[in-house]
PDB file of C-alpha atoms and ligand atoms in Angstrom:
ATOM      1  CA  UNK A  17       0.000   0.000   0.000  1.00 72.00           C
ATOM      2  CA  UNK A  18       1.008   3.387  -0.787  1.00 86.00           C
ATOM      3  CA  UNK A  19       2.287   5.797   2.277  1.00 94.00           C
ATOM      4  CA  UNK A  20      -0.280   8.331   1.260  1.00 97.00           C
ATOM      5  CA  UNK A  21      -3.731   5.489   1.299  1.00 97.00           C
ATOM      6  CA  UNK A  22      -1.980   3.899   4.592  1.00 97.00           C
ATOM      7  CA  UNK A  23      -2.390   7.639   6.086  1.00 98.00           C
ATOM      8  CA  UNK A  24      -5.861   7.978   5.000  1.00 98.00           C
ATOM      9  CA  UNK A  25      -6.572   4.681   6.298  1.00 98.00           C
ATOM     10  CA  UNK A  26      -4.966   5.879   9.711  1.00 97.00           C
ATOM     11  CA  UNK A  27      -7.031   9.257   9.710  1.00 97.00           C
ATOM     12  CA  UNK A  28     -10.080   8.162   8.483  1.00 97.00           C
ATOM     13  CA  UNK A  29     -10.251   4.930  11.166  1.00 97.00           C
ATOM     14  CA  UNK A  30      -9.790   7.503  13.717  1.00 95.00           C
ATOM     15  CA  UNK A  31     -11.876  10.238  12.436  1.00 94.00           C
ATOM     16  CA  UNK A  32     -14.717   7.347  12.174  1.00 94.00           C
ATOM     17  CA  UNK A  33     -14.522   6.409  15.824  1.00 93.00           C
ATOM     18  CA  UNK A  34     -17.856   5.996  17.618  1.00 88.00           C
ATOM     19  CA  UNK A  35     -19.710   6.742  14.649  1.00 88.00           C
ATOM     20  CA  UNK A  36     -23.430   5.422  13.474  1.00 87.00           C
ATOM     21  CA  UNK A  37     -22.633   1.567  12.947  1.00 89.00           C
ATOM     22  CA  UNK A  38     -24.131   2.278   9.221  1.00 88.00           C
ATOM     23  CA  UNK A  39     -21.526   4.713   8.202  1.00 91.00           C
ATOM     24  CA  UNK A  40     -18.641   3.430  10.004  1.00 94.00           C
ATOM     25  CA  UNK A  41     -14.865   2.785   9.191  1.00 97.00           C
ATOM     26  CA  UNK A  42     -16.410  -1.226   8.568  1.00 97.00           C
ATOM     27  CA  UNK A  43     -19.246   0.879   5.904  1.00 97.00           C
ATOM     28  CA  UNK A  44     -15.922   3.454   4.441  1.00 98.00           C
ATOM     29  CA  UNK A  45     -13.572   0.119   3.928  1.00 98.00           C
ATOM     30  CA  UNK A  46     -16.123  -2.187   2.086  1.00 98.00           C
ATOM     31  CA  UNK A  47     -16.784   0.482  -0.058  1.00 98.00           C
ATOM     32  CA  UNK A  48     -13.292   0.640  -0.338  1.00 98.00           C
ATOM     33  CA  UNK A  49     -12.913  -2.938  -1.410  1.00 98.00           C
ATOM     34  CA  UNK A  50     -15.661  -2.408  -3.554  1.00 98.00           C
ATOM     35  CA  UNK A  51     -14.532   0.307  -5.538  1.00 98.00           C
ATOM     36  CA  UNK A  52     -11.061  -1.509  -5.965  1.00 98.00           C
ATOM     37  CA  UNK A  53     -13.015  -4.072  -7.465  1.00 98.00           C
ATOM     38  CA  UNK A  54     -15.210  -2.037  -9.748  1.00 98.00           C
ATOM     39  CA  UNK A  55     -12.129  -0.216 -10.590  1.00 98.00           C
ATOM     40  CA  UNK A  56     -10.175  -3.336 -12.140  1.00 98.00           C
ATOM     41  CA  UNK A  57     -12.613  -3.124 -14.524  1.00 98.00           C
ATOM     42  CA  UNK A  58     -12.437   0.320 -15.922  1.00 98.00           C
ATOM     43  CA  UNK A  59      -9.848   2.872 -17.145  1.00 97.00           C
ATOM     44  CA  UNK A  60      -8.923   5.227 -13.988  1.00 98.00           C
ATOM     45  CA  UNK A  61      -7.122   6.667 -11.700  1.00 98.00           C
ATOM     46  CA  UNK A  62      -6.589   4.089  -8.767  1.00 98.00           C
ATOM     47  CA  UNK A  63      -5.221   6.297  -6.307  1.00 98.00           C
ATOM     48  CA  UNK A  64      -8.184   9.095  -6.570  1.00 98.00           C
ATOM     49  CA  UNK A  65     -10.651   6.110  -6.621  1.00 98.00           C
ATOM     50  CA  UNK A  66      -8.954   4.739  -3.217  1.00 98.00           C
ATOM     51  CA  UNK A  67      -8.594   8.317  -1.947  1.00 98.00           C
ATOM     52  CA  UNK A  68     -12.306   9.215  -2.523  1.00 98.00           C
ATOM     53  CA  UNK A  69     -13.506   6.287  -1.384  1.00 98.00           C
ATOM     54  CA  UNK A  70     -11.880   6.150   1.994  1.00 98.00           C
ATOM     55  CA  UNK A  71     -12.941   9.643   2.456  1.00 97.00           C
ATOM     56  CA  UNK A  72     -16.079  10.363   0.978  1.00 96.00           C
ATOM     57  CA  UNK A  73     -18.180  10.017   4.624  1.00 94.00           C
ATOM     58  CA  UNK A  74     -15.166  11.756   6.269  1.00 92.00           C
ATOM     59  CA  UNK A  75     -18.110  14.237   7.920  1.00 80.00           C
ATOM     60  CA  UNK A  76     -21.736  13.461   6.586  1.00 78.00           C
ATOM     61  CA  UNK A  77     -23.984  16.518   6.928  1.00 75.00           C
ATOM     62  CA  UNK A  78     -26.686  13.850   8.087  1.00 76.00           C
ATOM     63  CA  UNK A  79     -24.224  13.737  11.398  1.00 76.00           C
ATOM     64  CA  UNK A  80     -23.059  17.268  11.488  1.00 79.00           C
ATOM     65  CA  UNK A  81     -25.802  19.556  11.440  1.00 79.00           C
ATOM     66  CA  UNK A  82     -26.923  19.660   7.890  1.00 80.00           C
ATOM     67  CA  UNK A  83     -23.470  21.003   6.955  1.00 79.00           C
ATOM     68  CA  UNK A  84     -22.331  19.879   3.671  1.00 78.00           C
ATOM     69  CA  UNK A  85     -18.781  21.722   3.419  1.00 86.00           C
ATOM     70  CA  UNK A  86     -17.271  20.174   6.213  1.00 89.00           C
ATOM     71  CA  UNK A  87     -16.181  16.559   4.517  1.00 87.00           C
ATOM     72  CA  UNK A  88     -14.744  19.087   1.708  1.00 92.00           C
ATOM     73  CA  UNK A  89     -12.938  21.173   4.224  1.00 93.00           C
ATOM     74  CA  UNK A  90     -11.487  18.048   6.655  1.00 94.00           C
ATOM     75  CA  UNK A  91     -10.520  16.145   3.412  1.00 96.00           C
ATOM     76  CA  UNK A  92      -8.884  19.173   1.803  1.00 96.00           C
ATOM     77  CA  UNK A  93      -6.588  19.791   4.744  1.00 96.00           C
ATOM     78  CA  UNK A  94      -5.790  16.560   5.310  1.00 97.00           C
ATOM     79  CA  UNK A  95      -4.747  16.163   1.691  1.00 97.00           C
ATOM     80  CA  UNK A  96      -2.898  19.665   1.508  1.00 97.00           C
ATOM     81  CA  UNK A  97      -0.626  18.366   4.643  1.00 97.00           C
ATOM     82  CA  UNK A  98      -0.255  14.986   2.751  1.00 96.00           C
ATOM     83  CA  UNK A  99       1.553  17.112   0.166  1.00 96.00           C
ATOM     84  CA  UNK A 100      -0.929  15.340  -2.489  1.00 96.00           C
ATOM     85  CA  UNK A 101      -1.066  17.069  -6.071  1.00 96.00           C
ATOM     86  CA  UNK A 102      -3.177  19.804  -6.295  1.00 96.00           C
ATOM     87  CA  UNK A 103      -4.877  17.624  -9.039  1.00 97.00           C
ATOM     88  CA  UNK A 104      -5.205  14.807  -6.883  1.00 97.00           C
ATOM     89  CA  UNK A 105      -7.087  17.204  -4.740  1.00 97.00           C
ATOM     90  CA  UNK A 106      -9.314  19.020  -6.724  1.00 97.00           C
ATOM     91  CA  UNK A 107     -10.355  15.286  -8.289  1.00 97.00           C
ATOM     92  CA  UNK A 108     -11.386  14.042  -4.817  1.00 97.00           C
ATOM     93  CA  UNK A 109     -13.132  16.594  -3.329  1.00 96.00           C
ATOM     94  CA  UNK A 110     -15.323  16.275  -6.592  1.00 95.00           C
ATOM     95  CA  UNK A 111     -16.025  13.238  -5.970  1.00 95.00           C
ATOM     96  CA  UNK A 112     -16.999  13.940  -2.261  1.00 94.00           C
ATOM     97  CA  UNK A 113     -19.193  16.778  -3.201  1.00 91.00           C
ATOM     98  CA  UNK A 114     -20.769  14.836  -5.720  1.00 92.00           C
ATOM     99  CA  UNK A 115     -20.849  11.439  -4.508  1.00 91.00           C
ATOM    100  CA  UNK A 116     -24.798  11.254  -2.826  1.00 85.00           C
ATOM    101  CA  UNK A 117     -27.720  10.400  -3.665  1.00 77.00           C
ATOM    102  CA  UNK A 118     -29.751  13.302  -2.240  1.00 78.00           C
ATOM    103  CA  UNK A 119     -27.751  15.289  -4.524  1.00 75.00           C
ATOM    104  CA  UNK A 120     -27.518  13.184  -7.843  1.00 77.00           C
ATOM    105  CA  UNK A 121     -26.489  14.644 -11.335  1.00 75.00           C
ATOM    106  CA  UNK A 122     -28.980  15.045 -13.763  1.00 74.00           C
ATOM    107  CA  UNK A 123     -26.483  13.399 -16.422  1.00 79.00           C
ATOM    108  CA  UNK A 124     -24.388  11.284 -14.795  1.00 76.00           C
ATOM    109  CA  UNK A 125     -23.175  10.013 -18.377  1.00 81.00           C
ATOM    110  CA  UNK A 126     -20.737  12.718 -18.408  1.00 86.00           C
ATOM    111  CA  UNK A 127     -19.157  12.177 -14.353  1.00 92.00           C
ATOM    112  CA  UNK A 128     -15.592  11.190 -14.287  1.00 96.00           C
ATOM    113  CA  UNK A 129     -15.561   7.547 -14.090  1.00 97.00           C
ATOM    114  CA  UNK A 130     -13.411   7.570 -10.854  1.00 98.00           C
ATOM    115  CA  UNK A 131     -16.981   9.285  -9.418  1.00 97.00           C
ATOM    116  CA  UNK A 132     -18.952   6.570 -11.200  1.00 97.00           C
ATOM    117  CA  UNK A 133     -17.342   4.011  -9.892  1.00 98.00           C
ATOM    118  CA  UNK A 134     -17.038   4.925  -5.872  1.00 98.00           C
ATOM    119  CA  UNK A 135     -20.632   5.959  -6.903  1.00 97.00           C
ATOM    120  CA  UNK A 136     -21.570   2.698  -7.747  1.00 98.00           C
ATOM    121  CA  UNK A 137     -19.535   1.393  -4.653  1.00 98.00           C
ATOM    122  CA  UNK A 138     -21.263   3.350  -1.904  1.00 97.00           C
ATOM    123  CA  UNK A 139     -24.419   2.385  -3.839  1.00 97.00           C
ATOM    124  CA  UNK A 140     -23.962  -1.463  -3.368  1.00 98.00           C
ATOM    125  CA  UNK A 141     -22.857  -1.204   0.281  1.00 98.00           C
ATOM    126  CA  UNK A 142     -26.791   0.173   0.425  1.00 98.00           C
ATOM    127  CA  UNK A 143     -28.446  -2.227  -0.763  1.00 98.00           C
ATOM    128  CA  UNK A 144     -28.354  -6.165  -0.203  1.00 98.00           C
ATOM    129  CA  UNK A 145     -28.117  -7.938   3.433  1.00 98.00           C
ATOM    130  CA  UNK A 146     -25.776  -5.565   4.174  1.00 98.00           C
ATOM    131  CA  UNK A 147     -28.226  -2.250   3.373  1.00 98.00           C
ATOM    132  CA  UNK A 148     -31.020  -3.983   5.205  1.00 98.00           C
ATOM    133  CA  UNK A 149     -28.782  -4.322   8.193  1.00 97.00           C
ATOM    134  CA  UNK A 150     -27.714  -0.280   7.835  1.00 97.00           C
ATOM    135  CA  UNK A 151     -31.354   0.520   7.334  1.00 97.00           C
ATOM    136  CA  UNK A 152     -32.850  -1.109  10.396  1.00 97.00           C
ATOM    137  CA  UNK A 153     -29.245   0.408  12.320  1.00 95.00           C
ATOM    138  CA  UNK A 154     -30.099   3.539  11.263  1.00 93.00           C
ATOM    139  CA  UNK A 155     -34.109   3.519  11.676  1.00 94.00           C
ATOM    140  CA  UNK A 156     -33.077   2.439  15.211  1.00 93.00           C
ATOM    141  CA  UNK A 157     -30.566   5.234  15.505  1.00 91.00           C
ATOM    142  CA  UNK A 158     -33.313   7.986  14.775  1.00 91.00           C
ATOM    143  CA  UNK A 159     -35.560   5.904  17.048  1.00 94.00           C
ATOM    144  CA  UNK A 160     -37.949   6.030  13.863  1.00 94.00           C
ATOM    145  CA  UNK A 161     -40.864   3.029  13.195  1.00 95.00           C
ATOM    146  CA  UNK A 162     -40.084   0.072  11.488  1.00 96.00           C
ATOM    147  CA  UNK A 163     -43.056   0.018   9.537  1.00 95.00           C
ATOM    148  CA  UNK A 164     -46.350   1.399   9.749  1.00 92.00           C
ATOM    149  CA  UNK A 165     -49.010  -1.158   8.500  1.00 89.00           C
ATOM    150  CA  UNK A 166     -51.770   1.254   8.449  1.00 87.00           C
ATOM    151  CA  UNK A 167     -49.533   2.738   5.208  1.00 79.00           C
ATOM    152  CA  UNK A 168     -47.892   0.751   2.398  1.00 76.00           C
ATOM    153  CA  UNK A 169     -45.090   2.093   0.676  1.00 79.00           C
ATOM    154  CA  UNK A 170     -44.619   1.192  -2.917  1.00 77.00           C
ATOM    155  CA  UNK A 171     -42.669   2.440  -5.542  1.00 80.00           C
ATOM    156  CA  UNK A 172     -43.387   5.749  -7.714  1.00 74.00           C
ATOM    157  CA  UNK A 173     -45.388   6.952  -4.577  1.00 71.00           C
ATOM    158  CA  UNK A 174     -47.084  10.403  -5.720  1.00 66.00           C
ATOM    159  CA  UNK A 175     -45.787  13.240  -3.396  1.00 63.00           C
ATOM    160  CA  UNK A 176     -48.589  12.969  -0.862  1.00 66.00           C
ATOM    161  CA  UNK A 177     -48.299   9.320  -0.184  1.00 65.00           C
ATOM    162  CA  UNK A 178     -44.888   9.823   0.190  1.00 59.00           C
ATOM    163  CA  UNK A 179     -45.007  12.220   2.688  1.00 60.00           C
ATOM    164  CA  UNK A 180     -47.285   9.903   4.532  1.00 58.00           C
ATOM    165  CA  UNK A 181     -45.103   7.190   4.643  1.00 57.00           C
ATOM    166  CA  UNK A 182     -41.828   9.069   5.611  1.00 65.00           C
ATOM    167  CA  UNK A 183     -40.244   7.924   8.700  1.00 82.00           C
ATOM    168  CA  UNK A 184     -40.461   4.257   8.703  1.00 93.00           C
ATOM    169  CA  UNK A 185     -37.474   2.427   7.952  1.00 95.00           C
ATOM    170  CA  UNK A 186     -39.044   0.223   5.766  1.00 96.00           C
ATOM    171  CA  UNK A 187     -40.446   3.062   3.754  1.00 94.00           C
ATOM    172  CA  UNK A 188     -36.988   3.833   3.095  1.00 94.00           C
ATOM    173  CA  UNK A 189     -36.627   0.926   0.485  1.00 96.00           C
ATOM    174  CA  UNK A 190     -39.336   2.265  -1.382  1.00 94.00           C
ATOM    175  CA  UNK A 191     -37.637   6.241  -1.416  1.00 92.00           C
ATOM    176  CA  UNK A 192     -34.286   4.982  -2.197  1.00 93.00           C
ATOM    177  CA  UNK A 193     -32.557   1.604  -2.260  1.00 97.00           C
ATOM    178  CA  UNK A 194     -35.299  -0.207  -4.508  1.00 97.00           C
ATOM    179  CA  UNK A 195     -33.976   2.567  -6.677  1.00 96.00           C
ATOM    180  CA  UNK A 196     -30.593   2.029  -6.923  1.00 97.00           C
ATOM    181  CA  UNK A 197     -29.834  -0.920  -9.417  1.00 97.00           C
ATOM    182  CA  UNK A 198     -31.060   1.188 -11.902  1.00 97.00           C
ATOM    183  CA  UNK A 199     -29.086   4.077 -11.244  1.00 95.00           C
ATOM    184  CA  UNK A 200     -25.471   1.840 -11.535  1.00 97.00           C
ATOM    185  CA  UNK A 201     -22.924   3.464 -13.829  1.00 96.00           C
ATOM    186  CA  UNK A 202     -20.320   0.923 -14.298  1.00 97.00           C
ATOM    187  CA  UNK A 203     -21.127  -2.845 -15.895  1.00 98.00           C
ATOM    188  CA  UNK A 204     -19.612  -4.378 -12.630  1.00 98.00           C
ATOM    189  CA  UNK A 205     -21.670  -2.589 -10.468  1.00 98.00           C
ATOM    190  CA  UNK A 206     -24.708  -3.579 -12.349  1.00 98.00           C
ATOM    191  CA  UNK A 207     -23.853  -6.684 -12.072  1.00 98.00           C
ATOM    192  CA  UNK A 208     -23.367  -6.969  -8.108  1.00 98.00           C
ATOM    193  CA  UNK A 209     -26.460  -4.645  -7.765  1.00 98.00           C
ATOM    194  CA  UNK A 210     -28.812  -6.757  -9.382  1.00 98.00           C
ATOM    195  CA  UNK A 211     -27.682  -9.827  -7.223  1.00 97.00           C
ATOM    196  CA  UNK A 212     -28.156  -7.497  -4.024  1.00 98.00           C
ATOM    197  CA  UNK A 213     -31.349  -6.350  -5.409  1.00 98.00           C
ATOM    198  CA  UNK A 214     -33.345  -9.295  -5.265  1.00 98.00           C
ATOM    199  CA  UNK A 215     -32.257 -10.361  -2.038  1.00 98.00           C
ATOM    200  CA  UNK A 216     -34.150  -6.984  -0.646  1.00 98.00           C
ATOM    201  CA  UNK A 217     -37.268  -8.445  -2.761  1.00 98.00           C
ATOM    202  CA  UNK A 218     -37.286 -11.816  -1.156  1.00 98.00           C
ATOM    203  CA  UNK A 219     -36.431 -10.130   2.365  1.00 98.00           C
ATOM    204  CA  UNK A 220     -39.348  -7.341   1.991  1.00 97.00           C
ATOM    205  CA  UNK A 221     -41.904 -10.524   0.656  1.00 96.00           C
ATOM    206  CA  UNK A 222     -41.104 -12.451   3.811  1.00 97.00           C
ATOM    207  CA  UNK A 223     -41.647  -9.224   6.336  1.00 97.00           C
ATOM    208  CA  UNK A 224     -45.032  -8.638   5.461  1.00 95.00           C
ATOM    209  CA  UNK A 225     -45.653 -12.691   5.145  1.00 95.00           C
ATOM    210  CA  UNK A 226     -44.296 -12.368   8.880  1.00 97.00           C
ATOM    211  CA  UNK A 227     -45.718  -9.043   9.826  1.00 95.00           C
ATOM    212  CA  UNK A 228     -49.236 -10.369   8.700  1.00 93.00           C
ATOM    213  CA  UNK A 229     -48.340 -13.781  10.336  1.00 94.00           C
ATOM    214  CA  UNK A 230     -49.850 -15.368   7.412  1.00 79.00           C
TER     215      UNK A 230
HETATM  216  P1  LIG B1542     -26.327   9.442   0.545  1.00 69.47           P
HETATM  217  O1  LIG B1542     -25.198   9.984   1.369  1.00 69.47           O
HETATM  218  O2  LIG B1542     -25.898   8.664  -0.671  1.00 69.47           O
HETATM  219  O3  LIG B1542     -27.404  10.471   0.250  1.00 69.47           O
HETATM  220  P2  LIG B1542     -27.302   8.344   2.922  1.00 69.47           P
HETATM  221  O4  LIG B1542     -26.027   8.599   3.697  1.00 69.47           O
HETATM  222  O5  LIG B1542     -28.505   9.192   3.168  1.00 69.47           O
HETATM  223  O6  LIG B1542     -26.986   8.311   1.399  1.00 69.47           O
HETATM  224  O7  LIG B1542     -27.715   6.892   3.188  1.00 69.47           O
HETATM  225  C1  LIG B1542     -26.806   5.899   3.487  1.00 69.47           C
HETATM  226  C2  LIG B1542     -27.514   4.793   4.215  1.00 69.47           C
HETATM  227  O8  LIG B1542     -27.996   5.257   5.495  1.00 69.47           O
HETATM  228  C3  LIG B1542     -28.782   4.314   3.539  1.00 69.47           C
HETATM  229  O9  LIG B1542     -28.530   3.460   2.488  1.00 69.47           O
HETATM  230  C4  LIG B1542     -29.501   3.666   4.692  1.00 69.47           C
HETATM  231  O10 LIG B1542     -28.957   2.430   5.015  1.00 69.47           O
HETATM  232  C5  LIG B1542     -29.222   4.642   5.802  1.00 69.47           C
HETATM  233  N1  LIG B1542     -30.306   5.640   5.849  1.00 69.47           N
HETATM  234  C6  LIG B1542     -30.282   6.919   5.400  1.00 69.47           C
HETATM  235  N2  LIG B1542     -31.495   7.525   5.604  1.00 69.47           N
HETATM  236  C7  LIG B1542     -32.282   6.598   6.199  1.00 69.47           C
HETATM  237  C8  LIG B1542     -33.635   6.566   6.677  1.00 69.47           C
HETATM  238  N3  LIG B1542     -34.429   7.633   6.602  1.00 69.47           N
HETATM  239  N4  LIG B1542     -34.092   5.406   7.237  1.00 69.47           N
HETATM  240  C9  LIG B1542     -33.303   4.331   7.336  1.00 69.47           C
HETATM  241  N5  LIG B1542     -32.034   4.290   6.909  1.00 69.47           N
HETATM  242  C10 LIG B1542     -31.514   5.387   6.345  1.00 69.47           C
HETATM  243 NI1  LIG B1543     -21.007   6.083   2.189  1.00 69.47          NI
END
């Protein structure tokens, strides 16, 4: 390993410390594996793929107030005393700003494929046994309802059944990670995503079998 990813390693494992078991150092180093993966199958730049990966949750605003400059901030400085390449830099901190879901592109054709593919990494880690395990983490975090049987989500909810469903973790497949296979940029992570995907199928088919104790 490089001195400059064993450093980020280092700072990041230590930054990560007592965080939300959903976006821990164990979330920031399978997406980490992940992207090294995807990233054997595509033309890039390994080292701002690593880089980006390993610090792309460095300070989520969902943790930190709502503030969304912060990751950019801790991750520039840490970089800038790293004596990385201003290039290197600049590349990164793209990715970081432009790395979630809540703020997708509206043409992600044209993203530099070292975005697409930590992208598609972070995506994966979301879905599968793995995001069900997050989900129900983080529902429990926030306290929130696992589901609400007096409302069923579905998918392509219209704006007021949304709003009525917010708040449940299991809504939460329905707003997002139902939707991610289809938003996969690289072939690889299509590939693992569809795998993942129908594992959340099967598990949501067998909650409300259970739920309904039918
Ligand atoms: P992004 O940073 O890509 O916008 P998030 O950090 O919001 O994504 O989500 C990462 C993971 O955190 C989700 O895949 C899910 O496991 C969990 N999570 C986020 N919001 C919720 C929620 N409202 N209910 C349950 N889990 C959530
Ligand atoms: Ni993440």
């Amino acid at each position: 390993m490089n001195n400059l990813i064993e450093n980020t390693v280092r700072f990041v494992k230590e930054k990560l410390k007592g965080a939300e078991a959903g976006h821990d150092w164990y979330h920031i180093e399978r997406v980490w594996k992940l992207s090294k993966k995807i990233a054997e199958t595509e033309d890039c730049n390994l080292e701002v793929v690593e880089l980006a990966a390993l610090l792309h949750d460095i300070a989520d605003p969902k943790f930190h107030n709502g503030d969304e400059t912060l990751a950019l901030s801790v991750s520039s400085e840490f970089l800038k005393n790293q004596q990385a390449s201003e290039e290197v830099i600049e590349r990164v901190l793209f990715i970081i700003k432009n790395i979630s879901f809540k703020n997708r592109a509206e043409t992600p054709e044209n993203l530099p494929v070292e975005l697409k593919i930590v992208q598609d990494a972070d995506r994966i880690d979301a879905i599968g046994a793995i995001g069900v395990a997050r989900t129900f983490n983080f529902g429990g975090f926030k306290n929130n309802l696992m589901y609400d049987p007096e409302i069923k989500p579905k998918l392509n909810m219209s704006k007021e059944e949304y709003k009525k469903s917010d708040g449940t973790t299991i809504n939460h497949f329905y707003e997002k990670l139902l939707l991610l296979k289809d938003l996969m940029n690289t072939q690889k992570g299509k590939e693992i995503a569809a795998d993942r995907h129908n594992f959340m199928l099967q598990f949501l088919d067998q909650f409300y079998k259970e739920w309904n104790v039918s």
